Amino acid sequence: MTVAAARRNPFATRHTRPGRVAPRTAAGAPVDVAHLAARGLALRRAAIEGPHGAGKTNLLEALARHLAAGGRLAGSTRARSWADGPAVRGMVRRAAPGATVCIDSWEALGPAWRGLVRRAAAWRGVGLLVTCHRARDLPVLVRCTTTPALLAGIVADLPDHGGLIRAADIEDAFTARRGNLREALYDLYDRFERRARR
């Protein structure tokens, strides 16, 4: 493989960042985003729960795009700390009734701001769809779990790796990174780079 080909690493973040990868179930099958979005709308306020690197943000991005296409998305944001609380509550307060606000990293807001945002959403009739590690204050829409089959499904969706990554590499990366898909994809990036340069 040439150096030019090596630069086209299919595991580069431009291919794997949230929103670029089609969400899949733990079994590796494509997620029915329309069905999941309909369930989220029915719940009004719900959480996508799971550990680091389980695909929560990726799934939230897919759901936000689906809601936006149907005119049901009021906004989408990532919370980094409690200091983002006023902006998140402001987004909810400006949202039209019946619309949904998507919030990545719900736990970062802290309990006080989460309570204020939930109350603002209830008062405005606005839906909330959030990601978190443990959903203590919202019903769970889906629990994201990871498996080697899920990682293999993601790899199959990426640009062709020219046979440089084998099934054993996927299993090994998954195990070495303890099921964290983000870290496993970084691992596969490095393996591809080493082999492409030989």
PDB file of C-alpha atoms in Angstrom:
ATOM      1  CA  MET A   1       0.000   0.000   0.000  1.00  0.00           C
ATOM      2  CA  THR A   2       1.301   3.464  -0.835  1.00  0.00           C
ATOM      3  CA  VAL A   3       1.795   6.359   1.572  1.00  0.00           C
ATOM      4  CA  ALA A   4      -1.106   8.134  -0.161  1.00  0.00           C
ATOM      5  CA  ALA A   5      -3.360   5.163   0.597  1.00  0.00           C
ATOM      6  CA  ALA A   6      -2.185   5.155   4.210  1.00  0.00           C
ATOM      7  CA  ARG A   7      -3.403   8.734   4.546  1.00  0.00           C
ATOM      8  CA  ARG A   8      -6.906   7.477   3.811  1.00  0.00           C
ATOM      9  CA  ASN A   9      -7.141   5.604   7.084  1.00  0.00           C
ATOM     10  CA  PRO A  10     -10.772   4.432   7.388  1.00  0.00           C
ATOM     11  CA  PHE A  11     -10.508   4.755  11.183  1.00  0.00           C
ATOM     12  CA  ALA A  12      -9.709   8.490  11.052  1.00  0.00           C
ATOM     13  CA  THR A  13     -12.069  10.672  13.070  1.00  0.00           C
ATOM     14  CA  ARG A  14     -13.592  12.156   9.921  1.00  0.00           C
ATOM     15  CA  HIS A  15     -15.133   8.699   9.389  1.00  0.00           C
ATOM     16  CA  THR A  16     -15.773   7.664  12.997  1.00  0.00           C
ATOM     17  CA  ARG A  17     -16.829  10.791  14.895  1.00  0.00           C
ATOM     18  CA  PRO A  18     -20.397  10.904  16.267  1.00  0.00           C
ATOM     19  CA  GLY A  19     -22.903  11.476  13.518  1.00  0.00           C
ATOM     20  CA  ARG A  20     -20.762   9.825  10.822  1.00  0.00           C
ATOM     21  CA  VAL A  21     -21.353   6.203  11.858  1.00  0.00           C
ATOM     22  CA  ALA A  22     -24.781   4.606  11.492  1.00  0.00           C
ATOM     23  CA  PRO A  23     -25.968   3.528  14.956  1.00  0.00           C
ATOM     24  CA  ARG A  24     -26.143  -0.214  15.570  1.00  0.00           C
ATOM     25  CA  THR A  25     -27.497  -2.508  18.273  1.00  0.00           C
ATOM     26  CA  ALA A  26     -25.255  -4.580  20.525  1.00  0.00           C
ATOM     27  CA  ALA A  27     -25.799  -7.462  18.066  1.00  0.00           C
ATOM     28  CA  GLY A  28     -24.401  -5.299  15.258  1.00  0.00           C
ATOM     29  CA  ALA A  29     -27.718  -4.747  13.454  1.00  0.00           C
ATOM     30  CA  PRO A  30     -28.742  -1.251  12.280  1.00  0.00           C
ATOM     31  CA  VAL A  31     -30.870   0.700  14.771  1.00  0.00           C
ATOM     32  CA  ASP A  32     -34.394   1.618  13.647  1.00  0.00           C
ATOM     33  CA  VAL A  33     -33.907   5.334  14.299  1.00  0.00           C
ATOM     34  CA  ALA A  34     -37.481   6.274  13.302  1.00  0.00           C
ATOM     35  CA  HIS A  35     -38.960   3.762  15.752  1.00  0.00           C
ATOM     36  CA  LEU A  36     -36.639   4.863  18.556  1.00  0.00           C
ATOM     37  CA  ALA A  37     -37.404   8.538  17.900  1.00  0.00           C
ATOM     38  CA  ALA A  38     -41.145   7.783  18.066  1.00  0.00           C
ATOM     39  CA  ARG A  39     -40.636   6.067  21.438  1.00  0.00           C
ATOM     40  CA  GLY A  40     -38.652   9.067  22.668  1.00  0.00           C
ATOM     41  CA  LEU A  41     -41.425  11.443  21.603  1.00  0.00           C
ATOM     42  CA  ALA A  42     -43.985   9.280  23.398  1.00  0.00           C
ATOM     43  CA  LEU A  43     -41.941   9.354  26.615  1.00  0.00           C
ATOM     44  CA  ARG A  44     -41.423  13.135  26.222  1.00  0.00           C
ATOM     45  CA  ARG A  45     -38.317  13.107  28.427  1.00  0.00           C
ATOM     46  CA  ALA A  46     -35.899  10.179  28.162  1.00  0.00           C
ATOM     47  CA  ALA A  47     -32.274   9.130  28.479  1.00  0.00           C
ATOM     48  CA  ILE A  48     -29.807   7.175  26.381  1.00  0.00           C
ATOM     49  CA  GLU A  49     -27.757   5.415  29.044  1.00  0.00           C
ATOM     50  CA  GLY A  50     -24.416   3.650  28.852  1.00  0.00           C
ATOM     51  CA  PRO A  51     -20.712   3.683  29.713  1.00  0.00           C
ATOM     52  CA  HIS A  52     -17.992   5.741  28.030  1.00  0.00           C
ATOM     53  CA  GLY A  53     -17.493   4.843  24.386  1.00  0.00           C
ATOM     54  CA  ALA A  54     -20.752   2.896  24.042  1.00  0.00           C
ATOM     55  CA  GLY A  55     -22.192   4.981  21.178  1.00  0.00           C
ATOM     56  CA  LYS A  56     -24.540   7.245  23.153  1.00  0.00           C
ATOM     57  CA  THR A  57     -23.514  10.471  21.426  1.00  0.00           C
ATOM     58  CA  ASN A  58     -23.589   8.816  18.016  1.00  0.00           C
ATOM     59  CA  LEU A  59     -27.140   7.576  18.637  1.00  0.00           C
ATOM     60  CA  LEU A  60     -28.226  10.982  19.955  1.00  0.00           C
ATOM     61  CA  GLU A  61     -26.856  12.628  16.782  1.00  0.00           C
ATOM     62  CA  ALA A  62     -28.855  10.218  14.606  1.00  0.00           C
ATOM     63  CA  LEU A  63     -32.031  10.843  16.603  1.00  0.00           C
ATOM     64  CA  ALA A  64     -31.501  14.620  16.487  1.00  0.00           C
ATOM     65  CA  ARG A  65     -31.152  14.491  12.688  1.00  0.00           C
ATOM     66  CA  HIS A  66     -34.357  12.456  12.439  1.00  0.00           C
ATOM     67  CA  LEU A  67     -36.228  14.888  14.705  1.00  0.00           C
ATOM     68  CA  ALA A  68     -34.890  17.864  12.735  1.00  0.00           C
ATOM     69  CA  ALA A  69     -36.065  16.325   9.456  1.00  0.00           C
ATOM     70  CA  GLY A  70     -39.554  16.050  10.942  1.00  0.00           C
ATOM     71  CA  GLY A  71     -39.517  19.605  12.347  1.00  0.00           C
ATOM     72  CA  ARG A  72     -39.463  18.320  15.951  1.00  0.00           C
ATOM     73  CA  LEU A  73     -35.961  19.396  17.038  1.00  0.00           C
ATOM     74  CA  ALA A  74     -35.683  22.625  19.030  1.00  0.00           C
ATOM     75  CA  GLY A  75     -31.929  22.370  19.518  1.00  0.00           C
ATOM     76  CA  SER A  76     -29.006  20.145  20.386  1.00  0.00           C
ATOM     77  CA  THR A  77     -26.126  20.861  22.757  1.00  0.00           C
ATOM     78  CA  ARG A  78     -23.358  19.261  24.787  1.00  0.00           C
ATOM     79  CA  ALA A  79     -23.131  20.058  28.495  1.00  0.00           C
ATOM     80  CA  ARG A  80     -19.583  20.338  29.795  1.00  0.00           C
ATOM     81  CA  SER A  81     -20.299  21.474  33.367  1.00  0.00           C
ATOM     82  CA  TRP A  82     -22.927  23.034  35.609  1.00  0.00           C
ATOM     83  CA  ALA A  83     -21.910  26.399  34.115  1.00  0.00           C
ATOM     84  CA  ASP A  84     -23.783  25.395  30.934  1.00  0.00           C
ATOM     85  CA  GLY A  85     -27.027  25.162  32.912  1.00  0.00           C
ATOM     86  CA  PRO A  86     -28.349  28.660  32.112  1.00  0.00           C
ATOM     87  CA  ALA A  87     -27.774  28.208  28.367  1.00  0.00           C
ATOM     88  CA  VAL A  88     -29.440  24.776  28.364  1.00  0.00           C
ATOM     89  CA  ARG A  89     -32.446  26.047  30.313  1.00  0.00           C
ATOM     90  CA  GLY A  90     -32.646  29.030  27.966  1.00  0.00           C
ATOM     91  CA  MET A  91     -32.730  26.676  24.973  1.00  0.00           C
ATOM     92  CA  VAL A  92     -35.596  24.756  26.581  1.00  0.00           C
ATOM     93  CA  ARG A  93     -37.505  27.935  27.467  1.00  0.00           C
ATOM     94  CA  ARG A  94     -37.253  29.210  23.876  1.00  0.00           C
ATOM     95  CA  ALA A  95     -38.372  25.899  22.367  1.00  0.00           C
ATOM     96  CA  ALA A  96     -41.842  25.546  20.888  1.00  0.00           C
ATOM     97  CA  PRO A  97     -44.221  23.243  22.738  1.00  0.00           C
ATOM     98  CA  GLY A  98     -43.997  19.736  21.320  1.00  0.00           C
ATOM     99  CA  ALA A  99     -40.400  20.172  20.159  1.00  0.00           C
ATOM    100  CA  THR A 100     -37.469  18.265  21.648  1.00  0.00           C
ATOM    101  CA  VAL A 101     -34.122  19.468  22.981  1.00  0.00           C
ATOM    102  CA  CYS A 102     -31.224  16.994  22.783  1.00  0.00           C
ATOM    103  CA  ILE A 103     -28.554  17.247  25.490  1.00  0.00           C
ATOM    104  CA  ASP A 104     -25.331  15.273  25.403  1.00  0.00           C
ATOM    105  CA  SER A 105     -23.650  14.629  28.808  1.00  0.00           C
ATOM    106  CA  TRP A 106     -26.735  15.351  30.930  1.00  0.00           C
ATOM    107  CA  GLU A 107     -24.898  14.482  34.154  1.00  0.00           C
ATOM    108  CA  ALA A 108     -22.423  17.325  33.625  1.00  0.00           C
ATOM    109  CA  LEU A 109     -25.167  19.849  34.458  1.00  0.00           C
ATOM    110  CA  GLY A 110     -25.318  18.637  38.061  1.00  0.00           C
ATOM    111  CA  PRO A 111     -28.482  17.837  40.025  1.00  0.00           C
ATOM    112  CA  ALA A 112     -29.652  21.429  40.590  1.00  0.00           C
ATOM    113  CA  TRP A 113     -29.535  22.449  36.936  1.00  0.00           C
ATOM    114  CA  ARG A 114     -30.972  19.133  35.780  1.00  0.00           C
ATOM    115  CA  GLY A 115     -33.965  19.761  38.025  1.00  0.00           C
ATOM    116  CA  LEU A 116     -34.412  23.293  36.683  1.00  0.00           C
ATOM    117  CA  VAL A 117     -34.146  22.109  33.077  1.00  0.00           C
ATOM    118  CA  ARG A 118     -36.653  19.295  33.677  1.00  0.00           C
ATOM    119  CA  ARG A 119     -39.133  21.714  35.249  1.00  0.00           C
ATOM    120  CA  ALA A 120     -38.697  24.209  32.402  1.00  0.00           C
ATOM    121  CA  ALA A 121     -39.319  21.414  29.882  1.00  0.00           C
ATOM    122  CA  ALA A 122     -42.455  20.271  31.707  1.00  0.00           C
ATOM    123  CA  TRP A 123     -43.761  23.847  31.938  1.00  0.00           C
ATOM    124  CA  ARG A 124     -43.136  24.505  28.230  1.00  0.00           C
ATOM    125  CA  GLY A 125     -44.342  21.086  27.038  1.00  0.00           C
ATOM    126  CA  VAL A 126     -40.905  20.434  25.534  1.00  0.00           C
ATOM    127  CA  GLY A 127     -39.304  17.016  25.177  1.00  0.00           C
ATOM    128  CA  LEU A 128     -35.835  16.160  26.434  1.00  0.00           C
ATOM    129  CA  LEU A 129     -33.581  13.505  24.968  1.00  0.00           C
ATOM    130  CA  VAL A 130     -30.283  13.174  26.816  1.00  0.00           C
ATOM    131  CA  THR A 131     -27.212  10.985  27.149  1.00  0.00           C
ATOM    132  CA  CYS A 132     -25.866   9.903  30.530  1.00  0.00           C
ATOM    133  CA  HIS A 133     -23.936   7.124  32.199  1.00  0.00           C
ATOM    134  CA  ARG A 134     -26.738   6.381  34.660  1.00  0.00           C
ATOM    135  CA  ALA A 135     -30.272   7.714  34.291  1.00  0.00           C
ATOM    136  CA  ARG A 136     -31.340   8.625  37.791  1.00  0.00           C
ATOM    137  CA  ASP A 137     -33.912  11.277  36.978  1.00  0.00           C
ATOM    138  CA  LEU A 138     -35.343  10.352  33.561  1.00  0.00           C
ATOM    139  CA  PRO A 139     -36.827   7.192  32.056  1.00  0.00           C
ATOM    140  CA  VAL A 140     -34.391   5.140  29.980  1.00  0.00           C
ATOM    141  CA  LEU A 141     -35.106   5.093  26.244  1.00  0.00           C
ATOM    142  CA  VAL A 142     -32.214   2.747  25.459  1.00  0.00           C
ATOM    143  CA  ARG A 143     -29.236   1.267  27.275  1.00  0.00           C
ATOM    144  CA  CYS A 144     -26.166   1.236  25.058  1.00  0.00           C
ATOM    145  CA  THR A 145     -23.965  -1.813  25.507  1.00  0.00           C
ATOM    146  CA  THR A 146     -21.009  -2.879  23.421  1.00  0.00           C
ATOM    147  CA  THR A 147     -19.945  -6.196  21.913  1.00  0.00           C
ATOM    148  CA  PRO A 148     -17.352  -7.331  19.399  1.00  0.00           C
ATOM    149  CA  ALA A 149     -20.254  -7.796  16.931  1.00  0.00           C
ATOM    150  CA  LEU A 150     -21.167  -4.120  17.310  1.00  0.00           C
ATOM    151  CA  LEU A 151     -17.566  -3.055  16.672  1.00  0.00           C
ATOM    152  CA  ALA A 152     -17.409  -5.386  13.648  1.00  0.00           C
ATOM    153  CA  GLY A 153     -20.617  -3.809  12.277  1.00  0.00           C
ATOM    154  CA  ILE A 154     -19.130  -0.336  12.624  1.00  0.00           C
ATOM    155  CA  VAL A 155     -15.917  -1.429  10.885  1.00  0.00           C
ATOM    156  CA  ALA A 156     -17.983  -2.901   8.040  1.00  0.00           C
ATOM    157  CA  ASP A 157     -19.638   0.513   7.530  1.00  0.00           C
ATOM    158  CA  LEU A 158     -16.329   2.371   7.269  1.00  0.00           C
ATOM    159  CA  PRO A 159     -14.390   2.878   4.027  1.00  0.00           C
ATOM    160  CA  ASP A 160     -12.530  -0.206   2.808  1.00  0.00           C
ATOM    161  CA  HIS A 161      -9.412  -1.000   4.814  1.00  0.00           C
ATOM    162  CA  GLY A 162      -7.902  -3.116   2.045  1.00  0.00           C
ATOM    163  CA  GLY A 163      -7.772  -6.281   4.154  1.00  0.00           C
ATOM    164  CA  LEU A 164      -5.333  -4.759   6.623  1.00  0.00           C
ATOM    165  CA  ILE A 165      -7.691  -5.293   9.563  1.00  0.00           C
ATOM    166  CA  ARG A 166      -8.807  -8.821  10.351  1.00  0.00           C
ATOM    167  CA  ALA A 167     -11.610 -10.174  12.550  1.00  0.00           C
ATOM    168  CA  ALA A 168      -9.025 -11.077  15.185  1.00  0.00           C
ATOM    169  CA  ASP A 169      -7.881  -7.433  15.271  1.00  0.00           C
ATOM    170  CA  ILE A 170     -11.441  -6.291  15.963  1.00  0.00           C
ATOM    171  CA  GLU A 171     -11.841  -8.811  18.798  1.00  0.00           C
ATOM    172  CA  ASP A 172      -8.437  -7.904  20.222  1.00  0.00           C
ATOM    173  CA  ALA A 173      -9.061  -4.134  20.056  1.00  0.00           C
ATOM    174  CA  PHE A 174     -12.447  -4.587  21.728  1.00  0.00           C
ATOM    175  CA  THR A 175     -10.945  -6.660  24.551  1.00  0.00           C
ATOM    176  CA  ALA A 176      -7.859  -4.483  24.989  1.00  0.00           C
ATOM    177  CA  ARG A 177     -10.012  -1.356  25.276  1.00  0.00           C
ATOM    178  CA  ARG A 178     -12.538  -3.032  27.600  1.00  0.00           C
ATOM    179  CA  GLY A 179     -15.473  -2.520  25.273  1.00  0.00           C
ATOM    180  CA  ASN A 180     -14.926   1.208  24.769  1.00  0.00           C
ATOM    181  CA  LEU A 181     -15.735   1.588  21.063  1.00  0.00           C
ATOM    182  CA  ARG A 182     -14.072   4.985  20.725  1.00  0.00           C
ATOM    183  CA  GLU A 183     -10.806   3.656  22.134  1.00  0.00           C
ATOM    184  CA  ALA A 184     -11.084   0.464  20.085  1.00  0.00           C
ATOM    185  CA  LEU A 185     -11.409   2.510  16.888  1.00  0.00           C
ATOM    186  CA  TYR A 186      -8.286   4.481  17.868  1.00  0.00           C
ATOM    187  CA  ASP A 187      -6.539   1.145  18.371  1.00  0.00           C
ATOM    188  CA  LEU A 188      -7.620  -0.019  14.899  1.00  0.00           C
ATOM    189  CA  TYR A 189      -6.440   3.308  13.459  1.00  0.00           C
ATOM    190  CA  ASP A 190      -2.954   2.629  14.814  1.00  0.00           C
ATOM    191  CA  ARG A 191      -2.936  -0.961  13.512  1.00  0.00           C
ATOM    192  CA  PHE A 192      -3.975   0.238  10.061  1.00  0.00           C
ATOM    193  CA  GLU A 193      -1.248   2.902  10.041  1.00  0.00           C
ATOM    194  CA  ARG A 194       1.479   0.428  10.996  1.00  0.00           C
ATOM    195  CA  ARG A 195       0.463  -2.091   8.359  1.00  0.00           C
ATOM    196  CA  ALA A 196      -0.160   0.466   5.611  1.00  0.00           C
ATOM    197  CA  ARG A 197       3.383   1.779   5.982  1.00  0.00           C
ATOM    198  CA  ARG A 198       5.081  -1.606   5.565  1.00  0.00           C
TER     199      ARG A 198
END
